[in-house]
mmCIF file of C-alpha atoms in Angstrom:
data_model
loop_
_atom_site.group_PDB
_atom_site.id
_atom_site.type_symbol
_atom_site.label_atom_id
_atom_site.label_comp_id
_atom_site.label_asym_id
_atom_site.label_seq_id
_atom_site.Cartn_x
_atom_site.Cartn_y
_atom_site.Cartn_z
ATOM 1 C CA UNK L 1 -46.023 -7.824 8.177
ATOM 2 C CA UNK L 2 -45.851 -5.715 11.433
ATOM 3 C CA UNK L 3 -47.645 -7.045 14.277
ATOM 4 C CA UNK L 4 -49.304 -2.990 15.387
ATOM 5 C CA UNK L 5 -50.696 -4.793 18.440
ATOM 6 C CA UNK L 6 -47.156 -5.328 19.617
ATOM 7 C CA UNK L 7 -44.916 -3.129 17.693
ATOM 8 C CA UNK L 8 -40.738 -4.362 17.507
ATOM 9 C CA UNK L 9 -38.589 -1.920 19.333
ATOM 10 C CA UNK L 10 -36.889 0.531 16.581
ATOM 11 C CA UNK L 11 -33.714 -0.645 15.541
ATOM 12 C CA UNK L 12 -30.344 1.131 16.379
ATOM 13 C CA UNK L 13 -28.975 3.341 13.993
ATOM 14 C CA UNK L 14 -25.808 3.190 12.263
ATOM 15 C CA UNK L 15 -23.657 6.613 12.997
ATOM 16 C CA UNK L 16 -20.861 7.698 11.373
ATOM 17 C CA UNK L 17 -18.456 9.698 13.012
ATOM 18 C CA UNK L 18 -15.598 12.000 11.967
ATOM 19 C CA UNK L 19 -11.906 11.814 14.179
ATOM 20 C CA UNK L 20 -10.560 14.989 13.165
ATOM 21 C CA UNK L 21 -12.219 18.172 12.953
ATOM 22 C CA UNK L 22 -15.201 16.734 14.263
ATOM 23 C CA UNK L 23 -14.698 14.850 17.665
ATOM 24 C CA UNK L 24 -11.144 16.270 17.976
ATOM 25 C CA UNK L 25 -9.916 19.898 17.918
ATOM 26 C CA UNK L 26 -7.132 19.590 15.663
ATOM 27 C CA UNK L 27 -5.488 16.890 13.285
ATOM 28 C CA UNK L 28 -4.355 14.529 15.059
ATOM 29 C CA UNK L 29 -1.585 13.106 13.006
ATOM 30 C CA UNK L 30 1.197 15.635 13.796
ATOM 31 C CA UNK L 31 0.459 15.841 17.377
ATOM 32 C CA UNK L 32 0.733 12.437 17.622
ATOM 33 C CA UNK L 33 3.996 12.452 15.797
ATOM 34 C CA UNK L 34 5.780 15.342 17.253
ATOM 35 C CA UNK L 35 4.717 13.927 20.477
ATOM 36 C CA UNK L 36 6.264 10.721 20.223
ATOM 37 C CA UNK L 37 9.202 12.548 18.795
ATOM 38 C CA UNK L 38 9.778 15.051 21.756
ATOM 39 C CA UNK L 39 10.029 11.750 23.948
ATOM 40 C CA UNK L 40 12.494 10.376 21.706
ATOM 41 C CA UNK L 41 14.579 13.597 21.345
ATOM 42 C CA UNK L 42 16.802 12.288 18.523
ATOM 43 C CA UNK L 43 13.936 11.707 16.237
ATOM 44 C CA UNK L 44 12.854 14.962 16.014
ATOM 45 C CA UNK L 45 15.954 15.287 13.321
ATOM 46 C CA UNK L 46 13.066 13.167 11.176
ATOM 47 C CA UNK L 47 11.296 16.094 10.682
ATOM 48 C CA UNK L 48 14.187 17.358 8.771
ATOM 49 C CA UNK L 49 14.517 13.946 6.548
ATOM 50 C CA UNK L 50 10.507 14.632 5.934
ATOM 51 C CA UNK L 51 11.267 17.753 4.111
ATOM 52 C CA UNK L 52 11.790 16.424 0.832
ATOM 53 C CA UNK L 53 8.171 14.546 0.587
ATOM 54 C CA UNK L 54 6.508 18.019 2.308
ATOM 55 C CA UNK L 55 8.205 19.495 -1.491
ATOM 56 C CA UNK L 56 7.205 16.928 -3.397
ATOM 57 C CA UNK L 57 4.158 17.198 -2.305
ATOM 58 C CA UNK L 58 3.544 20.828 -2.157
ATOM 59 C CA UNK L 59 5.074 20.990 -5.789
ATOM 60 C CA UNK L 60 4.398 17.399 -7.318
ATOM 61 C CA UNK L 61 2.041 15.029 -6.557
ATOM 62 C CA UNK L 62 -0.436 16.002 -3.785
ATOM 63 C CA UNK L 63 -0.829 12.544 -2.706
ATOM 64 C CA UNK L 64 -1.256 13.154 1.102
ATOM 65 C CA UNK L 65 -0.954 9.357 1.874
ATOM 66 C CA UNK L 66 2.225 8.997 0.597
ATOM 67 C CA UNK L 67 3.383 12.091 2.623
ATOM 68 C CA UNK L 68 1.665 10.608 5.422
ATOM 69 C CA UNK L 69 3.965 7.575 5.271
ATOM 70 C CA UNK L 70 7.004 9.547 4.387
ATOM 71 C CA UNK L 71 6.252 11.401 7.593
ATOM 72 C CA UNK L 72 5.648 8.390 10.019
ATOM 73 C CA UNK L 73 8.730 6.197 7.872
ATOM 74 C CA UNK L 74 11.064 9.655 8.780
ATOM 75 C CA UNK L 75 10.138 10.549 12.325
ATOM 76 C CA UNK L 76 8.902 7.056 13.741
ATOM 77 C CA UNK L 77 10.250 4.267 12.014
ATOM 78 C CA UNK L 78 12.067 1.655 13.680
ATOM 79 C CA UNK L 79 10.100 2.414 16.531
ATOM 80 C CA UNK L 80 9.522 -1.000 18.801
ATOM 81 C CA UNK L 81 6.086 -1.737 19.162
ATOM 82 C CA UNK L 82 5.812 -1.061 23.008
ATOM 83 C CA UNK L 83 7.346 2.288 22.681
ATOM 84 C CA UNK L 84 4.479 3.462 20.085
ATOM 85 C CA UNK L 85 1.311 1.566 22.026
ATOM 86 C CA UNK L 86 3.230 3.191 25.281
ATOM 87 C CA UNK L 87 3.100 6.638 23.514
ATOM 88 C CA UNK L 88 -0.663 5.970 21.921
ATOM 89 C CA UNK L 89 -1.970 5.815 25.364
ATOM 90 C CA UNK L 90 -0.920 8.589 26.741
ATOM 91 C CA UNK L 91 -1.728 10.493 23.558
ATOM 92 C CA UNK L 92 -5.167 8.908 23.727
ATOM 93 C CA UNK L 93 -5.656 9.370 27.052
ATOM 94 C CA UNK L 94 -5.061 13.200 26.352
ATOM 95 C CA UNK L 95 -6.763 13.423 23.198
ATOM 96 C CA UNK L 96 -9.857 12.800 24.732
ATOM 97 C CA UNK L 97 -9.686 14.797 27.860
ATOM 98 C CA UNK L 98 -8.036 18.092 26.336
ATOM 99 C CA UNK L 99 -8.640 18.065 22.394
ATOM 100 C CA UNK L 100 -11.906 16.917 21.913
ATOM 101 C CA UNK L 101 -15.021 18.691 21.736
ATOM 102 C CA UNK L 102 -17.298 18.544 24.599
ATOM 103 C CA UNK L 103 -20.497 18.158 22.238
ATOM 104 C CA UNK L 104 -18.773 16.245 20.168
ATOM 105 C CA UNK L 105 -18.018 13.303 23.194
ATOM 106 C CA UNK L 106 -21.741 14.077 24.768
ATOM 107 C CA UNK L 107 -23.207 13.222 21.353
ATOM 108 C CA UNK L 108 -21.134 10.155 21.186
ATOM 109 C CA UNK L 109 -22.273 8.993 24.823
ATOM 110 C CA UNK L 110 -26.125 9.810 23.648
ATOM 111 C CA UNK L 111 -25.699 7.319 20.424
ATOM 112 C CA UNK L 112 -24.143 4.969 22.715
ATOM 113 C CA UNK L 113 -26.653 5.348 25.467
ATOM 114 C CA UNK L 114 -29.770 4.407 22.708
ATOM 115 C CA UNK L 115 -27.640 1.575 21.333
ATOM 116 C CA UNK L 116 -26.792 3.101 18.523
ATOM 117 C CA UNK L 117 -24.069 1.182 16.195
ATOM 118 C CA UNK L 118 -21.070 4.203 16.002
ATOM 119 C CA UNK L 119 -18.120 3.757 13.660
ATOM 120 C CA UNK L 120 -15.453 5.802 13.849
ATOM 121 C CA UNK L 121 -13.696 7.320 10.167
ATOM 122 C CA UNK L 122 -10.999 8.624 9.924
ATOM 123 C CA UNK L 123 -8.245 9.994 7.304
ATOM 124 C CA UNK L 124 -5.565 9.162 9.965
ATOM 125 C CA UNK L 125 -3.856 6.039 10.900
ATOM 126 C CA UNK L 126 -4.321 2.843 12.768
ATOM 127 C CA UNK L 127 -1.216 3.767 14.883
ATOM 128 C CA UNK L 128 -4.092 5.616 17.342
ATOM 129 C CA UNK L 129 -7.748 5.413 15.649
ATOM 130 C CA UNK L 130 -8.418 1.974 16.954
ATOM 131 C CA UNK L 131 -7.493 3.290 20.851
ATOM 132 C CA UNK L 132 -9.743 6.177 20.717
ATOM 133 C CA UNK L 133 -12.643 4.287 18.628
ATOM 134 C CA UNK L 134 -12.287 1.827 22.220
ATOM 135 C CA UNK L 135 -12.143 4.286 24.567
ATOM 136 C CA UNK L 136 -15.266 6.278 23.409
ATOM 137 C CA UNK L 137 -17.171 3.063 22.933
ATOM 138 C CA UNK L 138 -18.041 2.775 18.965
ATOM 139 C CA UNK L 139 -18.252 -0.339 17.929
ATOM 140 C CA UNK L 140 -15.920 -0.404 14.679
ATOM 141 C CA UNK L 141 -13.643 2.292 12.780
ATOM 142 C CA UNK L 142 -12.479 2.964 9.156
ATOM 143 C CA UNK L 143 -9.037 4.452 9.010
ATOM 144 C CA UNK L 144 -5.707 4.309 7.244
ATOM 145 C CA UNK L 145 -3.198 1.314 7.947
ATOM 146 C CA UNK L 146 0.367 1.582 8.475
ATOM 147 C CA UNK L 147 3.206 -1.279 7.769
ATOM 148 C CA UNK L 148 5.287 -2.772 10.508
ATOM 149 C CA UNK L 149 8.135 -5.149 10.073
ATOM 150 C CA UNK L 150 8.088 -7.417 12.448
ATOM 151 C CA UNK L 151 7.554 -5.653 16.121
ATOM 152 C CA UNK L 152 9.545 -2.713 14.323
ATOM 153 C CA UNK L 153 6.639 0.575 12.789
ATOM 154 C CA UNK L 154 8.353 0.865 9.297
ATOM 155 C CA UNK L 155 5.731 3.827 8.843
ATOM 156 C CA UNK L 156 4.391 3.793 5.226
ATOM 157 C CA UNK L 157 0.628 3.012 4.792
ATOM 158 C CA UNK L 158 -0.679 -0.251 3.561
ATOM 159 C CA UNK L 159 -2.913 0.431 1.001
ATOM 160 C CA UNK L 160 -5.128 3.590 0.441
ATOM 161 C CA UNK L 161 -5.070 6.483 2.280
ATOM 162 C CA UNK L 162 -8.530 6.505 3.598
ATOM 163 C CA UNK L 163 -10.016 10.323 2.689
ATOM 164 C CA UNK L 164 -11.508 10.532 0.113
ATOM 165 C CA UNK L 165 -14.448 8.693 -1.617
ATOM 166 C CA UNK L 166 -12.476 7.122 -3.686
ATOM 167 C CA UNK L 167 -10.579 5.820 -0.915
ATOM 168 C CA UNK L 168 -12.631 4.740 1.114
ATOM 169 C CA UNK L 169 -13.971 2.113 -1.313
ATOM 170 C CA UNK L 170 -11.164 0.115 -1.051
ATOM 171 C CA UNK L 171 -11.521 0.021 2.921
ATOM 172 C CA UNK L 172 -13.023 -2.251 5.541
ATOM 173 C CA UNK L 173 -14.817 -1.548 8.932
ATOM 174 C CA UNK L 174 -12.517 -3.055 11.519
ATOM 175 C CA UNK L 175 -14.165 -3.656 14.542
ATOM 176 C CA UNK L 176 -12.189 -6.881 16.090
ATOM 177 C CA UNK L 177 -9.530 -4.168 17.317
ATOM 178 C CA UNK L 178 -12.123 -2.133 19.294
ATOM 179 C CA UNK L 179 -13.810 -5.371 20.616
ATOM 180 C CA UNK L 180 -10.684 -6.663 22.011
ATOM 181 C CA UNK L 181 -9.523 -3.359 23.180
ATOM 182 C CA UNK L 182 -12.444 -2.775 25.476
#
């Protein structure tokens, strides 16, 4: 039973957040990937080995996440793990000052400011979402995960590609990347 003499403080809210479309501009996904290619010249010939999946899934099977990984596996993989986090923070770091939307980043900061629990979703992968969720301050983030072998991106996703409902019941919150990120 409430006390109405001394009332509790309201309790934050738990806000969901969209990546792309929403906070960002653009998808993110091929602007992160042509941009790591264009440093890495020769890998821009991945684009080229992608074409095949792009088919099969314009003609086929329409499963995005498995052209997703098909993507990242052609253009990226065999990337070392310090070129990619090099690459994700300069991405990041102009993701959020050039392709974001300004309300977008000012709503953020006012759900922050109240104490507000934020979780960032997103259909994209954890190659980037966990960076941005850390560097506008929510607290966890849903998102697709890719495989690595060893300290070497092999590309394809682990699991479900997080879009849809479906999908996204087979997902967790992560928030001990943007914890230790911060």
């Amino acid at each position: 039973m409430d006390d109405l003499e001394n009332p509790r403080e309201p309790a934050p809210r738990l806000v969901f957040f969209d990546l792309d479309g929403t906070i960002t501009r653009r998808d993110t996904l091929i602007g992160y990937v042509a941009g790591f290619a264009l440093r890495h010249p020769l890998r821009l010939f991945g684009f080229l080995a992608a074409l095949p999946a792009l088919l099969r899934f314009l003609v086929v099977d329409r499963d995005r996440g498995r052209l997703k990984g098909e993507l990242l596996h052609a253009v990226m993989g065999g990337a070392r793990r310090e070129q990619v986090e090099a690459w994700t923070t300069a991405f990041v770091r102009r993701l959020i000052a050039r392709g974001c939307f300004r309300e977008a980043l000012n709503c953020i900061a006012r759900h922050r400011t109240v104490g507000d629990h934020l979780v960032l979703m997103s259909a994209t992968v954890d190659l980037y979402v966990p960076e941005i969720a850390a560097n506008l301050g929510f607290h966890e983030y849903v998102c697709s995960h890719v495989a690595w072998q060893d300290d070497r991106l092999e590309g394809r996703l682990i699991g479900a590609n997080v879009r849809d409902e479906e999908d996204r019941k087979s997902t967790r919150l992560n928030s001990s990347h943007v914890s230790e990120s911060r």
